[in-house]
Amino acid sequence: MSELTAIIILAAGNSSRLGEPKQLLRYKNKTLLENTIAAASAVPNSIIIVVTGANHELIQKELYTESVIICYNPDWENGMSTSINAGLKKLLTLHPDIQKCIFTVCDQPYLSGAVFEDLLKEYFKTKKGIIASSYSQTLGTPVLFDKKYFDGLFELKGQEGAKKIITQFAEDTTSVLFDNGAIDIDTVEDYNNLIN
């Protein structure tokens, strides 16, 4: 049996610049969140945790799937770090021996199972502790962390996200190319560009 892979989907934000929950925007007959879950579900032997915050009830109502674990983050207004924290805590309660975890967001419409597979292949090939996605001269989500970085992730504060750990441990980081990874949906204009 292949080793368990945890995928934590950060979906707690209130999409303030968009004016409606971006998690539920539709693209190609799926919501952006459903698209992310579908991509994560393509990974063999994966456990998927969706961290919700703002619009929790609305999002929960949209998730008919039993294949995901919903984790509500009551502190979502205090920044991305609180969602990373909530998701990781939930994961370690369920699977204390988990070896690795991928963090992803739900507003990258071009995300696919292949992106997650590439991260995992690179992890096993290079034995590096952090495998990030690379696009537009930057490293970002989805990003895989070996369990040796879990403590560091728990120490993130406020708006700090995974990028802080990636930068801090650059020598133990490698990346895989994620075509169109730079395309994310923050504004109405972003969404209109995507669907038109």
mmCIF file of C-alpha atoms in Angstrom:
data_model
loop_
_atom_site.group_PDB
_atom_site.id
_atom_site.type_symbol
_atom_site.label_atom_id
_atom_site.label_comp_id
_atom_site.label_asym_id
_atom_site.label_seq_id
_atom_site.Cartn_x
_atom_site.Cartn_y
_atom_site.Cartn_z
ATOM 1 C CA MET A 1 0.000 0.000 0.000
ATOM 2 C CA SER A 2 1.373 3.408 -0.921
ATOM 3 C CA GLU A 3 2.105 5.838 1.849
ATOM 4 C CA LEU A 4 -0.710 8.165 2.908
ATOM 5 C CA THR A 5 -0.573 11.720 1.529
ATOM 6 C CA ALA A 6 -2.472 14.513 3.256
ATOM 7 C CA ILE A 7 -3.788 17.391 1.177
ATOM 8 C CA ILE A 8 -5.047 20.405 3.106
ATOM 9 C CA ILE A 9 -7.174 22.829 1.091
ATOM 10 C CA LEU A 10 -7.189 26.341 2.543
ATOM 11 C CA ALA A 11 -10.666 27.726 1.826
ATOM 12 C CA ALA A 12 -11.354 29.985 4.816
ATOM 13 C CA GLY A 13 -10.965 33.471 3.328
ATOM 14 C CA ASN A 14 -13.841 35.872 2.817
ATOM 15 C CA SER A 15 -12.868 36.905 -0.766
ATOM 16 C CA SER A 16 -13.137 40.575 0.224
ATOM 17 C CA ARG A 17 -11.867 41.853 -3.134
ATOM 18 C CA LEU A 18 -14.336 39.727 -5.037
ATOM 19 C CA GLY A 19 -17.474 40.419 -3.025
ATOM 20 C CA GLU A 20 -18.712 36.804 -3.052
ATOM 21 C CA PRO A 21 -17.189 33.480 -1.934
ATOM 22 C CA LYS A 22 -14.610 32.616 -4.583
ATOM 23 C CA GLN A 23 -14.648 29.013 -3.360
ATOM 24 C CA LEU A 24 -18.108 28.686 -4.960
ATOM 25 C CA LEU A 25 -17.434 30.425 -8.283
ATOM 26 C CA ARG A 26 -18.191 28.077 -11.150
ATOM 27 C CA TYR A 27 -15.680 27.098 -13.808
ATOM 28 C CA LYS A 28 -16.251 24.272 -16.288
ATOM 29 C CA ASN A 29 -19.341 22.992 -14.440
ATOM 30 C CA LYS A 30 -17.590 22.803 -11.082
ATOM 31 C CA THR A 31 -17.008 25.288 -8.315
ATOM 32 C CA LEU A 32 -13.364 26.272 -7.821
ATOM 33 C CA LEU A 33 -13.407 24.346 -4.555
ATOM 34 C CA GLU A 34 -14.860 21.220 -6.199
ATOM 35 C CA ASN A 35 -12.188 21.471 -8.874
ATOM 36 C CA THR A 36 -9.468 21.526 -6.188
ATOM 37 C CA ILE A 37 -11.059 18.565 -4.380
ATOM 38 C CA ALA A 38 -11.279 16.621 -7.660
ATOM 39 C CA ALA A 39 -7.574 17.259 -8.316
ATOM 40 C CA ALA A 40 -6.679 16.156 -4.774
ATOM 41 C CA SER A 41 -8.894 13.065 -5.082
ATOM 42 C CA ALA A 42 -6.846 11.928 -8.079
ATOM 43 C CA VAL A 43 -3.900 11.344 -5.731
ATOM 44 C CA PRO A 44 -3.861 7.682 -4.637
ATOM 45 C CA ASN A 45 -4.278 7.079 -0.916
ATOM 46 C CA SER A 46 -4.898 10.723 -0.052
ATOM 47 C CA ILE A 47 -6.674 12.232 2.911
ATOM 48 C CA ILE A 48 -8.275 15.581 2.061
ATOM 49 C CA ILE A 49 -9.038 18.250 4.638
ATOM 50 C CA VAL A 50 -10.891 21.431 3.664
ATOM 51 C CA VAL A 51 -10.337 24.319 6.075
ATOM 52 C CA THR A 52 -13.339 26.656 6.081
ATOM 53 C CA GLY A 53 -13.886 29.971 7.846
ATOM 54 C CA ALA A 54 -15.923 32.761 6.295
ATOM 55 C CA ASN A 55 -19.062 31.409 4.598
ATOM 56 C CA HIS A 56 -18.596 28.078 6.390
ATOM 57 C CA GLU A 57 -22.277 27.059 6.243
ATOM 58 C CA LEU A 58 -22.601 28.019 2.612
ATOM 59 C CA ILE A 59 -19.507 26.069 1.611
ATOM 60 C CA GLN A 60 -20.377 23.076 3.761
ATOM 61 C CA LYS A 61 -23.795 22.908 2.086
ATOM 62 C CA GLU A 62 -22.108 22.768 -1.325
ATOM 63 C CA LEU A 63 -19.818 19.881 -0.373
ATOM 64 C CA TYR A 64 -21.831 16.720 -0.839
ATOM 65 C CA THR A 65 -18.762 14.590 -0.954
ATOM 66 C CA GLU A 66 -17.934 12.262 1.896
ATOM 67 C CA SER A 67 -14.368 11.985 0.688
ATOM 68 C CA VAL A 68 -13.294 15.170 2.461
ATOM 69 C CA ILE A 69 -12.974 16.158 6.089
ATOM 70 C CA ILE A 70 -14.235 19.651 6.850
ATOM 71 C CA CYS A 71 -12.315 21.603 9.462
ATOM 72 C CA TYR A 72 -13.799 24.916 10.594
ATOM 73 C CA ASN A 73 -11.297 27.608 11.566
ATOM 74 C CA PRO A 74 -13.021 30.101 13.918
ATOM 75 C CA ASP A 75 -9.941 32.367 13.814
ATOM 76 C CA TRP A 76 -9.883 32.731 10.019
ATOM 77 C CA GLU A 77 -9.999 36.543 10.252
ATOM 78 C CA ASN A 78 -6.556 36.490 11.889
ATOM 79 C CA GLY A 79 -4.884 35.393 8.669
ATOM 80 C CA MET A 80 -3.670 32.475 6.597
ATOM 81 C CA SER A 81 -1.477 31.102 9.402
ATOM 82 C CA THR A 82 -4.563 30.228 11.486
ATOM 83 C CA SER A 83 -5.948 28.059 8.683
ATOM 84 C CA ILE A 84 -2.616 26.278 8.191
ATOM 85 C CA ASN A 85 -2.602 25.695 11.937
ATOM 86 C CA ALA A 86 -6.199 24.432 12.097
ATOM 87 C CA GLY A 87 -5.760 22.071 9.151
ATOM 88 C CA LEU A 88 -2.484 20.635 10.420
ATOM 89 C CA LYS A 89 -3.857 20.177 13.932
ATOM 90 C CA LYS A 90 -6.872 18.301 12.555
ATOM 91 C CA LEU A 91 -4.613 16.140 10.406
ATOM 92 C CA LEU A 92 -2.300 15.178 13.262
ATOM 93 C CA THR A 93 -5.279 14.327 15.480
ATOM 94 C CA LEU A 94 -6.453 11.854 12.838
ATOM 95 C CA HIS A 95 -3.065 10.644 11.580
ATOM 96 C CA PRO A 96 -0.322 11.397 14.112
ATOM 97 C CA ASP A 97 2.231 9.409 12.101
ATOM 98 C CA ILE A 98 1.703 11.167 8.769
ATOM 99 C CA GLN A 99 5.006 11.800 6.968
ATOM 100 C CA LYS A 100 4.085 14.624 4.607
ATOM 101 C CA CYS A 101 1.393 17.111 3.779
ATOM 102 C CA ILE A 102 0.490 19.247 0.769
ATOM 103 C CA PHE A 103 -1.086 22.674 1.284
ATOM 104 C CA THR A 104 -3.134 24.098 -1.545
ATOM 105 C CA VAL A 105 -5.606 26.927 -2.123
ATOM 106 C CA CYS A 106 -8.866 26.818 -4.024
ATOM 107 C CA ASP A 107 -8.529 29.741 -6.401
ATOM 108 C CA GLN A 108 -6.077 28.254 -8.925
ATOM 109 C CA PRO A 109 -8.471 27.098 -11.676
ATOM 110 C CA TYR A 110 -5.774 25.238 -13.627
ATOM 111 C CA LEU A 111 -4.884 22.968 -10.736
ATOM 112 C CA SER A 112 -5.000 19.276 -11.632
ATOM 113 C CA GLY A 113 -4.104 15.939 -10.112
ATOM 114 C CA ALA A 114 -0.921 15.980 -12.219
ATOM 115 C CA VAL A 115 0.400 18.963 -10.239
ATOM 116 C CA PHE A 116 0.059 17.015 -6.967
ATOM 117 C CA GLU A 117 1.599 13.915 -8.581
ATOM 118 C CA ASP A 118 4.599 15.986 -9.752
ATOM 119 C CA LEU A 119 5.162 17.273 -6.196
ATOM 120 C CA LEU A 120 5.106 13.726 -4.830
ATOM 121 C CA LYS A 121 7.413 12.333 -7.522
ATOM 122 C CA GLU A 122 9.923 15.113 -6.840
ATOM 123 C CA TYR A 123 9.679 14.500 -3.081
ATOM 124 C CA PHE A 124 10.550 10.820 -3.427
ATOM 125 C CA LYS A 125 13.207 11.482 -6.077
ATOM 126 C CA THR A 126 15.098 14.323 -4.375
ATOM 127 C CA LYS A 127 14.362 13.515 -0.710
ATOM 128 C CA LYS A 128 14.071 17.283 -0.158
ATOM 129 C CA GLY A 129 11.851 18.440 2.711
ATOM 130 C CA ILE A 130 9.911 21.092 0.769
ATOM 131 C CA ILE A 131 8.590 20.785 -2.776
ATOM 132 C CA ALA A 132 6.919 23.957 -4.042
ATOM 133 C CA SER A 133 5.131 24.823 -7.262
ATOM 134 C CA SER A 134 6.957 27.242 -9.495
ATOM 135 C CA TYR A 135 5.324 29.892 -11.701
ATOM 136 C CA SER A 136 5.984 33.538 -12.646
ATOM 137 C CA GLN A 137 9.457 33.607 -11.042
ATOM 138 C CA THR A 138 8.062 32.640 -7.663
ATOM 139 C CA LEU A 139 7.467 29.545 -5.553
ATOM 140 C CA GLY A 140 4.045 28.940 -4.078
ATOM 141 C CA THR A 141 1.096 26.620 -3.646
ATOM 142 C CA PRO A 142 0.507 23.782 -3.907
ATOM 143 C CA VAL A 143 3.471 23.029 -1.685
ATOM 144 C CA LEU A 144 4.511 19.783 -0.027
ATOM 145 C CA PHE A 145 6.133 19.768 3.412
ATOM 146 C CA ASP A 146 7.876 16.860 5.070
ATOM 147 C CA LYS A 147 6.770 16.369 8.680
ATOM 148 C CA LYS A 148 10.036 17.875 9.938
ATOM 149 C CA TYR A 149 8.557 21.287 9.035
ATOM 150 C CA PHE A 150 5.251 20.820 10.846
ATOM 151 C CA ASP A 151 6.526 22.566 13.995
ATOM 152 C CA GLY A 152 7.660 25.549 11.916
ATOM 153 C CA LEU A 153 4.248 25.724 10.232
ATOM 154 C CA PHE A 154 2.578 25.790 13.653
ATOM 155 C CA GLU A 155 4.717 28.804 14.551
ATOM 156 C CA LEU A 156 3.438 30.967 11.681
ATOM 157 C CA LYS A 157 1.556 34.070 12.815
ATOM 158 C CA GLY A 158 -1.107 36.346 11.319
ATOM 159 C CA GLN A 159 -0.928 36.702 7.548
ATOM 160 C CA GLU A 160 2.218 34.581 7.284
ATOM 161 C CA GLY A 161 1.828 31.631 4.962
ATOM 162 C CA ALA A 162 3.874 28.711 3.678
ATOM 163 C CA LYS A 163 6.086 31.104 1.694
ATOM 164 C CA LYS A 164 7.879 32.095 4.906
ATOM 165 C CA ILE A 165 9.024 28.502 5.525
ATOM 166 C CA ILE A 166 9.965 28.037 1.836
ATOM 167 C CA THR A 167 12.191 31.137 1.993
ATOM 168 C CA GLN A 168 13.664 30.191 5.363
ATOM 169 C CA PHE A 169 14.719 26.712 4.219
ATOM 170 C CA ALA A 170 15.616 27.426 0.591
ATOM 171 C CA GLU A 171 18.460 24.886 0.677
ATOM 172 C CA ASP A 172 16.008 22.069 1.449
ATOM 173 C CA THR A 173 13.492 23.265 -1.149
ATOM 174 C CA THR A 174 13.040 22.230 -4.744
ATOM 175 C CA SER A 175 10.242 22.971 -7.170
ATOM 176 C CA VAL A 176 8.119 21.620 -9.978
ATOM 177 C CA LEU A 177 6.678 23.724 -12.784
ATOM 178 C CA PHE A 178 2.954 24.435 -12.535
ATOM 179 C CA ASP A 179 1.821 25.861 -15.884
ATOM 180 C CA ASN A 180 -0.744 28.623 -15.344
ATOM 181 C CA GLY A 181 -0.207 28.397 -11.577
ATOM 182 C CA ALA A 182 0.064 32.182 -11.478
ATOM 183 C CA ILE A 183 -3.568 32.486 -12.554
ATOM 184 C CA ASP A 184 -5.700 32.843 -9.454
ATOM 185 C CA ILE A 185 -9.023 34.495 -8.815
ATOM 186 C CA ASP A 186 -9.007 37.523 -6.513
ATOM 187 C CA THR A 187 -11.238 39.999 -8.314
ATOM 188 C CA VAL A 188 -14.319 40.053 -10.552
ATOM 189 C CA GLU A 189 -11.994 40.980 -13.405
ATOM 190 C CA ASP A 190 -9.854 37.855 -12.791
ATOM 191 C CA TYR A 191 -12.978 35.707 -12.928
ATOM 192 C CA ASN A 192 -14.312 37.374 -16.064
ATOM 193 C CA ASN A 193 -10.961 36.860 -17.791
ATOM 194 C CA LEU A 194 -11.123 33.189 -16.865
ATOM 195 C CA ILE A 195 -14.606 32.474 -18.143
ATOM 196 C CA ASN A 196 -14.609 34.709 -21.229
#
